[in-house]
CSV table of C-alpha atoms in Angstrom, one decimal:
chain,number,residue,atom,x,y,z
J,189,UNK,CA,-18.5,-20.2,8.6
J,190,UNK,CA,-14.8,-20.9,9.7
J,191,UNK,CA,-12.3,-18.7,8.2
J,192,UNK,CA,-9.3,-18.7,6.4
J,193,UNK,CA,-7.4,-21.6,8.3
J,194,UNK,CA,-3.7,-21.6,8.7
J,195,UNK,CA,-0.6,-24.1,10.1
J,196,UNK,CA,1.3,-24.0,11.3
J,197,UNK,CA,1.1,-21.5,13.5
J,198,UNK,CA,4.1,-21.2,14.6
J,199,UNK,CA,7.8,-23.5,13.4
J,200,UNK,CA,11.3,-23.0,14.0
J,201,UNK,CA,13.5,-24.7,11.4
J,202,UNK,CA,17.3,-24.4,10.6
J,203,UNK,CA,18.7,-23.2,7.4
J,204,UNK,CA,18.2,-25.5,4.5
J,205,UNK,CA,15.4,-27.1,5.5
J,206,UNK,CA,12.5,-27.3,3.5
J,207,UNK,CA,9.3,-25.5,5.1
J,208,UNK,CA,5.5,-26.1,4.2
J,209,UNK,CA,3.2,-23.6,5.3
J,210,UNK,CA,-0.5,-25.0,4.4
J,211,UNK,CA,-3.9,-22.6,3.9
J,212,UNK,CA,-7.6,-23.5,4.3
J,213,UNK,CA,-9.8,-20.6,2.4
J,214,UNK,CA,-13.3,-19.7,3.5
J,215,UNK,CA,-15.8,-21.8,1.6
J,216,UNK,CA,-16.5,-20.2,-1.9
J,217,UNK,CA,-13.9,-18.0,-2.2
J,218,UNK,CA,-12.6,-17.9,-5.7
J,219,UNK,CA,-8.8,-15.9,-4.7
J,220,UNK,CA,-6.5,-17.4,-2.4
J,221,UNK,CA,-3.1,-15.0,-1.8
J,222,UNK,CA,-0.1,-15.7,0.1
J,223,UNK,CA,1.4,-12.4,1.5
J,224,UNK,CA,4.6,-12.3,3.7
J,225,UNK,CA,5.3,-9.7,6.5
J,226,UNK,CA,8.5,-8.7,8.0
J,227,UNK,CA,9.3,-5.2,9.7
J,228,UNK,CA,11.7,-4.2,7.1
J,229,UNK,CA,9.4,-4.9,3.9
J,230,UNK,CA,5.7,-4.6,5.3
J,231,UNK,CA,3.1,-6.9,4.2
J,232,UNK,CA,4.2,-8.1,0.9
J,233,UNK,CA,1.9,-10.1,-2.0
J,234,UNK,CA,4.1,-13.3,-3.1
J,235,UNK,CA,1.3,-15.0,-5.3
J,236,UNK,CA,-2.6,-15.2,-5.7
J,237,UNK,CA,-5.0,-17.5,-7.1
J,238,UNK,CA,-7.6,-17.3,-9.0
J,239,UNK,CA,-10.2,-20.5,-9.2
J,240,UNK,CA,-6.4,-22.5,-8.3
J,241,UNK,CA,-5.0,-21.5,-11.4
J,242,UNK,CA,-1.9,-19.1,-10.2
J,243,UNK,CA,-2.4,-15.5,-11.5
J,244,UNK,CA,0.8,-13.7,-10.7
J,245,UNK,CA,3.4,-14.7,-9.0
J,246,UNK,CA,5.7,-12.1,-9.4
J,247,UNK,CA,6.1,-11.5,-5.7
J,248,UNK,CA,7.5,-14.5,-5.1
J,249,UNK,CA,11.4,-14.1,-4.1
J,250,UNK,CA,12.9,-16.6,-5.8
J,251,UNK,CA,13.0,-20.2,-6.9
J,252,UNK,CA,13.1,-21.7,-3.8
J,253,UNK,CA,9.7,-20.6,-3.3
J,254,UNK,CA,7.0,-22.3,-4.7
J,255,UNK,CA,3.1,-22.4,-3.7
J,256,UNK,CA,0.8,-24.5,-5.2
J,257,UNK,CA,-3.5,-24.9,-4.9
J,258,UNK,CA,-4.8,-28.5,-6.2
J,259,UNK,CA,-8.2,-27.8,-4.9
J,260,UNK,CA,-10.4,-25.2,-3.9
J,261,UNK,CA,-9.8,-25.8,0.0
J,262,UNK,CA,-5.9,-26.0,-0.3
J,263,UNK,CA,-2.4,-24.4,-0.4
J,264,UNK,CA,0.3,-24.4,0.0
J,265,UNK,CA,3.7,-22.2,0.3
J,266,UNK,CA,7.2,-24.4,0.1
J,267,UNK,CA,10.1,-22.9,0.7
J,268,UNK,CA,13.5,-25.3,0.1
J,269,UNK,CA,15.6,-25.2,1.1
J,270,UNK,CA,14.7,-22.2,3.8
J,271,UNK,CA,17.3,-19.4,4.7
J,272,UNK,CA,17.2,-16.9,8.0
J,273,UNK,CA,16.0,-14.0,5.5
J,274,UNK,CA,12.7,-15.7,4.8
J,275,UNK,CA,11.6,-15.3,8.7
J,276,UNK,CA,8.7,-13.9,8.8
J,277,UNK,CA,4.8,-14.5,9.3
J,278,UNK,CA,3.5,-15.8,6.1
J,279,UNK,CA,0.0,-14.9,5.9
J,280,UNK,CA,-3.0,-16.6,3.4
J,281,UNK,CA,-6.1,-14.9,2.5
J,282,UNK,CA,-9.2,-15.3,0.1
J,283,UNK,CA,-11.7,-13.4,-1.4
J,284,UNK,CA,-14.5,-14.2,-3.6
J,285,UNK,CA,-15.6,-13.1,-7.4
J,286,UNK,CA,-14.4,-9.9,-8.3
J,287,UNK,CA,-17.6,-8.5,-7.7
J,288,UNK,CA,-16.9,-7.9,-4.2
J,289,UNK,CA,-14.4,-5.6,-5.0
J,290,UNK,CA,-11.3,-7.1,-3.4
J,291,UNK,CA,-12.2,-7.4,0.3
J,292,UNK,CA,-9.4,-10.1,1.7
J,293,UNK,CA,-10.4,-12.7,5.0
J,294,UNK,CA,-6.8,-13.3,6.2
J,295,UNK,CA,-5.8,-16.1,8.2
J,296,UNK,CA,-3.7,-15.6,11.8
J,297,UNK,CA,-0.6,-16.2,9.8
J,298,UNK,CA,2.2,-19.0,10.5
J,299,UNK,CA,5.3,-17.3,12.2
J,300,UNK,CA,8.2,-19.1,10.3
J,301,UNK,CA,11.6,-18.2,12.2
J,302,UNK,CA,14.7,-19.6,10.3
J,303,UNK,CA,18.2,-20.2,12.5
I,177,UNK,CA,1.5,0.9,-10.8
I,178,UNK,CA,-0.7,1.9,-7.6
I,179,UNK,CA,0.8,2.5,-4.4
I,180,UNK,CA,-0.2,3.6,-0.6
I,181,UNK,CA,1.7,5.7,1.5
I,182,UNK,CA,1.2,6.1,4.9
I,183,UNK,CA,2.7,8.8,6.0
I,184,UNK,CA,2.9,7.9,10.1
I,185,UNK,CA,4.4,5.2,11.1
I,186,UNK,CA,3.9,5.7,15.0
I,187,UNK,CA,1.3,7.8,16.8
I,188,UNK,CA,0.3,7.6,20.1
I,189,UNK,CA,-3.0,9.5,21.7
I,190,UNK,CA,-4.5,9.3,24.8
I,191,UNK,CA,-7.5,7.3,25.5
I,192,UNK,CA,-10.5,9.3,24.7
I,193,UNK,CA,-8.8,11.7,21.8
I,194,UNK,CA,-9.6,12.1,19.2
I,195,UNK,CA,-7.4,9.8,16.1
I,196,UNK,CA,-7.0,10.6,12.4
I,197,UNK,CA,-4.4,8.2,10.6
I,198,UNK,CA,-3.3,9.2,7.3
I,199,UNK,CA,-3.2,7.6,3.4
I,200,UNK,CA,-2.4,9.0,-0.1
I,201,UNK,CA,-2.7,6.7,-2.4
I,202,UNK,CA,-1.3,6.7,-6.3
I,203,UNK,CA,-3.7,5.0,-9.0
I,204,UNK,CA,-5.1,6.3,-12.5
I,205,UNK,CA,-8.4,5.1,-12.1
I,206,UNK,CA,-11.1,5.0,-9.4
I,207,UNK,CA,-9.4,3.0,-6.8
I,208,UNK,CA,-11.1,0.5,-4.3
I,209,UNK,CA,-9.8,1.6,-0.6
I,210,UNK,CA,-9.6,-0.3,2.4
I,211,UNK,CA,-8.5,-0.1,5.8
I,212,UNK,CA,-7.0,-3.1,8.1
I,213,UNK,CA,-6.4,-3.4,11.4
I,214,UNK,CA,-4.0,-6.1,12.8
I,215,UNK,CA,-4.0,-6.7,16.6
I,216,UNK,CA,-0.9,-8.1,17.6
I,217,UNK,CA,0.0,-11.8,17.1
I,218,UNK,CA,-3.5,-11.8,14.7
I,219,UNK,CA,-4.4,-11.5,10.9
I,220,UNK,CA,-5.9,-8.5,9.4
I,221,UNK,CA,-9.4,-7.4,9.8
I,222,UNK,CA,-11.5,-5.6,7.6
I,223,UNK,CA,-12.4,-1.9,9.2
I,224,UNK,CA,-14.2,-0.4,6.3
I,225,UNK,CA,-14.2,0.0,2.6
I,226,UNK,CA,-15.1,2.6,0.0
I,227,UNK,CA,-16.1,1.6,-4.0
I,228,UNK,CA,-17.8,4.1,-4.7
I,229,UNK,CA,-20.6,6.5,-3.5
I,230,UNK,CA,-20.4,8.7,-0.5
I,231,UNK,CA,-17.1,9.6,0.2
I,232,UNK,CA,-17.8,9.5,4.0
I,233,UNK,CA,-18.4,5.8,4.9
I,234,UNK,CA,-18.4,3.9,8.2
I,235,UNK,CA,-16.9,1.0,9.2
I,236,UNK,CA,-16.9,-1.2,12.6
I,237,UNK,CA,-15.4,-0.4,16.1
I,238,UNK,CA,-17.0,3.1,15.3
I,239,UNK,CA,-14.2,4.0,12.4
I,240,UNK,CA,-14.9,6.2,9.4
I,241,UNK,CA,-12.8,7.3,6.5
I,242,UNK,CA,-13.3,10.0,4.1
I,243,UNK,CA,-12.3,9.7,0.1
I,244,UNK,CA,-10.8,12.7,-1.4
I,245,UNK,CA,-10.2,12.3,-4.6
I,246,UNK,CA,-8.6,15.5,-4.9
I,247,UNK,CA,-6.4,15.0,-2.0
I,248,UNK,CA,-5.7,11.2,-3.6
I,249,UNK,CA,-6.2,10.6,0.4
I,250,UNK,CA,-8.2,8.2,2.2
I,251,UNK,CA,-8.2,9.0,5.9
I,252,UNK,CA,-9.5,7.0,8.8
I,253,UNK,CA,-10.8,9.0,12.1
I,254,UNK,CA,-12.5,7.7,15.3
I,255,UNK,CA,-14.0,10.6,17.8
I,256,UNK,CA,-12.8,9.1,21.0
I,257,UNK,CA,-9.9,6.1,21.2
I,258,UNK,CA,-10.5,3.2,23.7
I,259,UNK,CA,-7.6,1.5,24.9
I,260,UNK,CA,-8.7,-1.6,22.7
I,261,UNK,CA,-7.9,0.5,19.5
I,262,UNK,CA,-3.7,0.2,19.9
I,263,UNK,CA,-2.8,-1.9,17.3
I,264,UNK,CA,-1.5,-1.2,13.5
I,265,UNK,CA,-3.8,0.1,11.1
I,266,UNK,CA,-2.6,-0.6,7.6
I,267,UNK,CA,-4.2,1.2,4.2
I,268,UNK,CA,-4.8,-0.4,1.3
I,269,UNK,CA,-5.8,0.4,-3.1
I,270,UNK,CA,-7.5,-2.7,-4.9
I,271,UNK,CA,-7.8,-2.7,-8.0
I,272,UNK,CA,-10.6,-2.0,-9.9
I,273,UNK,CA,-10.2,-4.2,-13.5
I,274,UNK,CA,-8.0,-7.0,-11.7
I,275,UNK,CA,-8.4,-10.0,-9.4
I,276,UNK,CA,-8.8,-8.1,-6.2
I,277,UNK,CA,-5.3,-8.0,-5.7
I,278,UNK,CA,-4.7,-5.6,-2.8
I,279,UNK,CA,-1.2,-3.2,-2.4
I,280,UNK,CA,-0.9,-2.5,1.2
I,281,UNK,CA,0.9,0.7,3.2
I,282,UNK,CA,3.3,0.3,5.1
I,283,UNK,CA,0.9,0.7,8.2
I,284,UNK,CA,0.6,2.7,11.2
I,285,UNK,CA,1.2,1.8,14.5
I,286,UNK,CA,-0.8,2.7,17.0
I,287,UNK,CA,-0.1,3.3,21.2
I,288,UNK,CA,-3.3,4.3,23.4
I,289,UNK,CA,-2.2,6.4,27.0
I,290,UNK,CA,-4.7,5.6,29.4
């Protein structure tokens, strides 16, 4: 089985830009979460899903963030317009039913840098 | 709210020493525990996990961690590093009632002397 699938992996953008980071979950998974990572913050939860209705997004940094799942195999995270604080790697992972008890599959990440 | 502390955010052994990396955790209930490595340039992988049980349990790349609840600690150890091992280890509390929502440490980063 393929893992959690990211892109891009890598994009450089300018300030006010909008940026679209996208996420593929493994198969089945019922949670999808976007974390971010920066070396000042640490890994940080923005929003998670839950059978792609968004259960708390109270990570998320502000309005100019947004993430959205229409289907079970898709997300994404939008940030518009982007700013050189939000450069960081981005990071999507799923897990499935709570029965498993919370063990995340994380994707290589998208390294967003913001000039 | 739950929280992870890791107390270390650096340590460097030798290859062949011995390595214990630290977490205390905060959270009222049972917690679910995890530990992560990250290699760099690469996501997080799962190294073990404890639910519930023995308090001693195993994980891959010949990790282990012991629970304490007393200690609110959840400690990862490997007998003998190998220069493969330097990367950063992060610790991590799930909840036990929620959506498997995961509050990570701020991780440990790891240096291996040959």
């Amino acid at each position: 089985d393929a893992g959690v699938i990211q892109s891009p992996r890598h994009e450089v953008t300018e300030m006010g830009q909008e940026v679209t980071l996208r996420c593929k979950p493994i198969s089945g998974h019922d949670y999808l979460f976007w974390y971010r990572q920066t070396m000042m913050r640490g890994l940080e939860l923005l929003i998670y899903f839950n059978n792609n209705v968004p259960i708390d997004d109270s990570g998320m940094p502000e309005d100019r963030f947004s993430a959205k799942m229409p289907n079970a195999s898709f997300s994404t995270l939008k940030i518009q317009p982007s700013e050189p604080r939000d450069s960081a790697v981005y990071f999507c992972a799923s897990s499935r039913r709570r029965g498993r008890g919370g063990e995340l599959f994380f994707g290589e990440g998208s390294r967003l840098t913001v000039l | 709210a739950q929280s992870v502390t890791q107390p270390d955010i650096h340590i460097t052994v030798s290859e062949g020493a011995s390595l214990e990396l630290r977490c205390n955790y905060s959270y009222g209930a049972t917690p679910y525990l995890f530990w992560y490595v990250q290699s760099p340039g690469q996501g997080l992988q799962l190294l073990l996990k404890y639910f519930s049980g023995d308090t001693l349990v195993q994980g891959i790349k010949g990790f282990e961690a012991e629970f304490k609840r007393s200690q609110s600690s959840f400690n990862l150890r490997k007998p003998s590093v190998h220069w493969s091992d330097a990367a950063e280890y992060f610790c991590a509390v799930g909840e036990t009632g929620g959506y498997n929502k995961l509050i990570f440490g701020a991780g440990t980063r790891l240096a291996v002397h040959p």
